[in-house]
PDB file of C-alpha atoms in Angstrom:
ATOM      1  CA  MET A   1      76.527 186.487 169.956  1.00  0.00           C
ATOM      2  CA  LYS A   2      73.482 187.172 167.815  1.00  0.00           C
ATOM      3  CA  GLN A   3      73.704 183.631 166.365  1.00  0.00           C
ATOM      4  CA  LYS A   4      73.626 182.107 169.867  1.00  0.00           C
ATOM      5  CA  LYS A   5      70.594 184.206 170.739  1.00  0.00           C
ATOM      6  CA  ASP A   6      68.821 183.213 167.492  1.00  0.00           C
ATOM      7  CA  LYS A   7      69.565 179.519 168.147  1.00  0.00           C
ATOM      8  CA  LYS A   8      68.229 179.835 171.685  1.00  0.00           C
ATOM      9  CA  ILE A   9      65.010 181.489 170.423  1.00  0.00           C
ATOM     10  CA  TRP A  10      64.557 178.748 167.793  1.00  0.00           C
ATOM     11  CA  LYS A  11      65.148 176.001 170.384  1.00  0.00           C
ATOM     12  CA  THR A  12      62.658 177.592 172.785  1.00  0.00           C
ATOM     13  CA  ALA A  13      60.076 178.033 170.018  1.00  0.00           C
ATOM     14  CA  LEU A  14      60.580 174.417 168.917  1.00  0.00           C
ATOM     15  CA  LEU A  15      60.182 173.139 172.494  1.00  0.00           C
ATOM     16  CA  ILE A  16      56.988 175.179 172.975  1.00  0.00           C
ATOM     17  CA  PHE A  17      55.645 173.898 169.649  1.00  0.00           C
ATOM     18  CA  LEU A  18      56.427 170.262 170.546  1.00  0.00           C
ATOM     19  CA  ALA A  19      54.909 170.639 174.020  1.00  0.00           C
ATOM     20  CA  GLY A  20      51.736 172.094 172.478  1.00  0.00           C
ATOM     21  CA  LEU A  21      51.648 169.279 169.945  1.00  0.00           C
ATOM     22  CA  LEU A  22      51.951 166.674 172.717  1.00  0.00           C
ATOM     23  CA  VAL A  23      49.226 168.302 174.827  1.00  0.00           C
ATOM     24  CA  GLY A  24      46.916 168.664 171.830  1.00  0.00           C
ATOM     25  CA  GLY A  25      47.547 165.067 170.770  1.00  0.00           C
ATOM     26  CA  GLY A  26      46.866 163.843 174.293  1.00  0.00           C
ATOM     27  CA  VAL A  27      43.577 165.739 174.484  1.00  0.00           C
ATOM     28  CA  TYR A  28      42.527 164.433 171.058  1.00  0.00           C
ATOM     29  CA  LEU A  29      43.458 160.857 171.944  1.00  0.00           C
ATOM     30  CA  GLY A  30      41.668 161.088 175.291  1.00  0.00           C
ATOM     31  CA  MET A  31      38.496 162.329 173.619  1.00  0.00           C
ATOM     32  CA  LYS A  32      38.596 159.545 171.015  1.00  0.00           C
ATOM     33  CA  LEU A  33      39.211 156.805 173.571  1.00  0.00           C
ATOM     34  CA  SER A  34      36.405 157.979 175.839  1.00  0.00           C
ATOM     35  CA  ASP A  35      33.967 158.478 172.963  1.00  0.00           C
ATOM     36  CA  GLY A  36      30.872 156.539 173.977  1.00  0.00           C
ATOM     37  CA  ALA A  37      32.207 155.557 177.398  1.00  0.00           C
ATOM     38  CA  ASP A  38      29.447 157.536 179.102  1.00  0.00           C
ATOM     39  CA  LYS A  39      26.723 155.922 176.998  1.00  0.00           C
ATOM     40  CA  PRO A  40      24.896 153.152 178.875  1.00  0.00           C
ATOM     41  CA  ALA A  41      24.954 149.659 177.418  1.00  0.00           C
ATOM     42  CA  LYS A  42      21.945 148.458 175.476  1.00  0.00           C
ATOM     43  CA  SER A  43      20.409 145.037 175.165  1.00  0.00           C
ATOM     44  CA  THR A  44      20.050 143.677 171.685  1.00  0.00           C
ATOM     45  CA  GLY A  45      18.080 140.672 172.890  1.00  0.00           C
ATOM     46  CA  ALA A  46      14.550 139.701 172.089  1.00  0.00           C
ATOM     47  CA  VAL A  47      11.880 138.965 174.671  1.00  0.00           C
ATOM     48  CA  ASP A  48      12.212 135.296 175.651  1.00  0.00           C
ATOM     49  CA  SER A  49       9.233 133.413 174.221  1.00  0.00           C
ATOM     50  CA  ASP A  50       9.958 130.410 176.484  1.00  0.00           C
ATOM     51  CA  ALA A  51       9.222 132.430 179.628  1.00  0.00           C
ATOM     52  CA  GLU A  52       5.780 131.685 180.996  1.00  0.00           C
ATOM     53  CA  ASP A  53       3.419 133.346 183.445  1.00  0.00           C
ATOM     54  CA  TRP A  54       4.923 132.891 186.879  1.00  0.00           C
ATOM     55  CA  GLN A  55       2.584 131.163 189.344  1.00  0.00           C
ATOM     56  CA  GLY A  56       5.171 130.275 191.996  1.00  0.00           C
ATOM     57  CA  VAL A  57       5.530 131.619 195.489  1.00  0.00           C
ATOM     58  CA  LYS A  58       6.315 135.314 195.326  1.00  0.00           C
ATOM     59  CA  GLU A  59       7.764 137.579 197.959  1.00  0.00           C
ATOM     60  CA  PRO A  60       5.080 139.913 199.361  1.00  0.00           C
ATOM     61  CA  GLU A  61       5.511 143.597 198.657  1.00  0.00           C
ATOM     62  CA  LYS A  62       6.847 145.531 201.626  1.00  0.00           C
ATOM     63  CA  GLY A  63       5.278 148.940 202.052  1.00  0.00           C
ATOM     64  CA  GLY A  64       7.484 151.910 202.770  1.00  0.00           C
ATOM     65  CA  GLU A  65      10.607 150.556 201.098  1.00  0.00           C
ATOM     66  CA  SER A  66      12.254 152.613 198.415  1.00  0.00           C
ATOM     67  CA  ALA A  67      11.639 151.581 194.835  1.00  0.00           C
ATOM     68  CA  GLY A  68      14.237 149.317 193.309  1.00  0.00           C
ATOM     69  CA  ILE A  69      14.690 146.126 191.370  1.00  0.00           C
ATOM     70  CA  ALA A  70      13.494 142.976 193.152  1.00  0.00           C
ATOM     71  CA  ILE A  71      16.070 140.195 192.719  1.00  0.00           C
ATOM     72  CA  PRO A  72      15.046 136.673 193.812  1.00  0.00           C
ATOM     73  CA  GLY A  73      17.692 134.878 195.852  1.00  0.00           C
ATOM     74  CA  PHE A  74      18.207 131.372 197.211  1.00  0.00           C
ATOM     75  CA  LYS A  75      20.875 129.289 198.959  1.00  0.00           C
ATOM     76  CA  SER A  76      20.891 126.230 196.703  1.00  0.00           C
ATOM     77  CA  MET A  77      19.496 124.683 193.529  1.00  0.00           C
ATOM     78  CA  THR A  78      19.295 120.962 192.744  1.00  0.00           C
ATOM     79  CA  PHE A  79      19.795 119.473 189.252  1.00  0.00           C
ATOM     80  CA  ARG A  80      19.696 115.906 187.927  1.00  0.00           C
ATOM     81  CA  ALA A  81      23.088 114.465 186.924  1.00  0.00           C
ATOM     82  CA  ASP A  82      23.861 113.747 183.260  1.00  0.00           C
ATOM     83  CA  GLU A  83      20.677 115.457 181.991  1.00  0.00           C
ATOM     84  CA  MET A  84      20.318 118.620 179.943  1.00  0.00           C
ATOM     85  CA  GLU A  85      16.700 119.471 180.839  1.00  0.00           C
ATOM     86  CA  GLN A  86      16.331 120.695 184.419  1.00  0.00           C
ATOM     87  CA  ALA A  87      13.463 121.801 186.656  1.00  0.00           C
ATOM     88  CA  VAL A  88      13.935 125.328 188.028  1.00  0.00           C
ATOM     89  CA  ASN A  89      12.055 128.238 189.562  1.00  0.00           C
ATOM     90  CA  LEU A  90      13.589 131.293 187.900  1.00  0.00           C
ATOM     91  CA  TYR A  91      11.508 134.411 187.381  1.00  0.00           C
ATOM     92  CA  ASN A  92      11.330 138.179 187.091  1.00  0.00           C
ATOM     93  CA  PRO A  93       9.096 139.435 189.935  1.00  0.00           C
ATOM     94  CA  GLU A  94       5.893 141.114 188.802  1.00  0.00           C
ATOM     95  CA  VAL A  95       6.723 144.216 190.886  1.00  0.00           C
ATOM     96  CA  ASN A  96       9.692 145.051 188.625  1.00  0.00           C
ATOM     97  CA  ASP A  97       9.426 147.502 185.756  1.00  0.00           C
ATOM     98  CA  CYS A  98      12.414 146.118 183.845  1.00  0.00           C
ATOM     99  CA  TYR A  99      13.435 143.117 181.781  1.00  0.00           C
ATOM    100  CA  PHE A 100      15.808 140.460 183.136  1.00  0.00           C
ATOM    101  CA  ILE A 101      18.405 138.393 181.328  1.00  0.00           C
ATOM    102  CA  MET A 102      19.331 135.516 183.629  1.00  0.00           C
ATOM    103  CA  THR A 103      22.552 133.517 183.255  1.00  0.00           C
ATOM    104  CA  LEU A 104      23.550 130.409 185.236  1.00  0.00           C
ATOM    105  CA  LEU A 105      27.316 130.116 185.685  1.00  0.00           C
ATOM    106  CA  LEU A 106      29.511 127.450 187.238  1.00  0.00           C
ATOM    107  CA  PRO A 107      32.182 128.632 189.719  1.00  0.00           C
ATOM    108  CA  ASP A 108      34.795 128.586 186.915  1.00  0.00           C
ATOM    109  CA  GLY A 109      32.636 130.916 184.774  1.00  0.00           C
ATOM    110  CA  THR A 110      31.255 128.237 182.431  1.00  0.00           C
ATOM    111  CA  GLU A 111      27.848 129.351 181.135  1.00  0.00           C
ATOM    112  CA  LEU A 112      25.242 126.641 181.771  1.00  0.00           C
ATOM    113  CA  TRP A 113      22.190 128.533 180.545  1.00  0.00           C
ATOM    114  CA  LYS A 114      21.135 132.034 179.498  1.00  0.00           C
ATOM    115  CA  SER A 115      17.691 133.488 178.904  1.00  0.00           C
ATOM    116  CA  ASP A 116      16.642 136.184 176.508  1.00  0.00           C
ATOM    117  CA  LEU A 117      14.768 139.198 177.925  1.00  0.00           C
ATOM    118  CA  VAL A 118      12.212 138.138 180.544  1.00  0.00           C
ATOM    119  CA  LYS A 119       9.248 140.417 181.250  1.00  0.00           C
ATOM    120  CA  PRO A 120       8.076 141.067 184.832  1.00  0.00           C
ATOM    121  CA  GLY A 121       5.724 138.316 185.997  1.00  0.00           C
ATOM    122  CA  LYS A 122       7.312 135.764 183.644  1.00  0.00           C
ATOM    123  CA  GLY A 123       9.669 132.929 184.482  1.00  0.00           C
ATOM    124  CA  PHE A 124      10.887 129.408 183.834  1.00  0.00           C
ATOM    125  CA  TYR A 125       9.946 126.065 185.354  1.00  0.00           C
ATOM    126  CA  THR A 126      12.219 124.068 183.037  1.00  0.00           C
ATOM    127  CA  ILE A 127      15.409 124.989 181.204  1.00  0.00           C
ATOM    128  CA  THR A 128      17.808 123.192 178.869  1.00  0.00           C
ATOM    129  CA  LEU A 129      21.449 123.449 179.905  1.00  0.00           C
ATOM    130  CA  ASN A 130      24.329 123.984 177.483  1.00  0.00           C
ATOM    131  CA  GLN A 131      25.972 120.874 178.975  1.00  0.00           C
ATOM    132  CA  SER A 132      25.073 118.101 181.396  1.00  0.00           C
ATOM    133  CA  LEU A 133      26.767 117.929 184.785  1.00  0.00           C
ATOM    134  CA  GLU A 134      28.314 115.131 186.796  1.00  0.00           C
ATOM    135  CA  ALA A 135      26.939 114.432 190.265  1.00  0.00           C
ATOM    136  CA  GLY A 136      28.489 116.582 192.940  1.00  0.00           C
ATOM    137  CA  SER A 137      28.368 119.932 194.669  1.00  0.00           C
ATOM    138  CA  TYR A 138      29.258 123.160 192.894  1.00  0.00           C
ATOM    139  CA  PRO A 139      29.570 125.813 195.640  1.00  0.00           C
ATOM    140  CA  ASP A 140      29.811 129.447 194.563  1.00  0.00           C
ATOM    141  CA  SER A 141      27.803 128.937 191.387  1.00  0.00           C
ATOM    142  CA  THR A 142      26.222 132.171 190.162  1.00  0.00           C
ATOM    143  CA  LEU A 143      22.862 133.306 188.862  1.00  0.00           C
ATOM    144  CA  LYS A 144      23.628 136.570 187.090  1.00  0.00           C
ATOM    145  CA  TYR A 145      20.807 139.067 186.603  1.00  0.00           C
ATOM    146  CA  GLN A 146      21.222 141.728 183.912  1.00  0.00           C
ATOM    147  CA  CYS A 147      18.430 144.304 184.051  1.00  0.00           C
ATOM    148  CA  TYR A 148      17.205 146.460 181.162  1.00  0.00           C
ATOM    149  CA  MET A 149      14.709 149.304 180.868  1.00  0.00           C
ATOM    150  CA  MET A 150      11.475 148.447 179.097  1.00  0.00           C
ATOM    151  CA  ASN A 151      11.953 151.102 176.414  1.00  0.00           C
ATOM    152  CA  ASP A 152      13.031 151.023 172.765  1.00  0.00           C
ATOM    153  CA  GLU A 153      16.702 151.420 173.708  1.00  0.00           C
ATOM    154  CA  GLN A 154      16.575 148.695 176.386  1.00  0.00           C
ATOM    155  CA  THR A 155      19.157 150.621 178.407  1.00  0.00           C
ATOM    156  CA  GLU A 156      21.076 148.451 180.872  1.00  0.00           C
ATOM    157  CA  LEU A 157      20.332 149.064 184.558  1.00  0.00           C
ATOM    158  CA  ASN A 158      22.106 147.818 187.667  1.00  0.00           C
ATOM    159  CA  GLY A 159      22.227 144.052 187.822  1.00  0.00           C
ATOM    160  CA  SER A 160      23.094 141.500 190.444  1.00  0.00           C
ATOM    161  CA  GLU A 161      24.935 138.225 190.924  1.00  0.00           C
ATOM    162  CA  VAL A 162      23.489 135.717 193.378  1.00  0.00           C
ATOM    163  CA  LYS A 163      25.936 133.098 194.680  1.00  0.00           C
ATOM    164  CA  PHE A 164      24.464 129.696 195.557  1.00  0.00           C
ATOM    165  CA  GLU A 165      25.371 126.030 195.884  1.00  0.00           C
ATOM    166  CA  LEU A 166      24.451 123.942 192.849  1.00  0.00           C
ATOM    167  CA  ILE A 167      23.775 120.369 193.952  1.00  0.00           C
ATOM    168  CA  VAL A 168      23.772 117.743 191.202  1.00  0.00           C
ATOM    169  CA  GLU A 169      22.328 114.336 192.161  1.00  0.00           C
TER     170      GLU A 169
END
């Protein structure tokens, strides 16, 4: 009878030990996997030296609106077929207090062009694409805006993706 009781105590102790080991291992693993997950992303990019002072039409400031990041939008953009160099009007509005990285994407996710960090009040009138395009319409193309604080860490802020129709003639 005493042997049965001793075996039962050992089994219970072993089960408690294993349960504690599993819980402890789970906590440890969870902490390791989430290590750094709360840290915001940083930009490692340099300020784009090709960006120039923006002289284009700018949206007027609207008094009384809450502060935020001004993101230019448009319905369409027109490119020349079979050419790498394209005329554009892409800029970071002067009212912003953050850098932009702008990326042009085809509907299938193909990256056509990407800037480095663009200061407020700077922009592009011409860009060189990663590939030329055939004539046609590319609905649901995307101009992706990634926004970064203007500090040493260049902490990533909220960004935006503007959908538009890319027309290639």
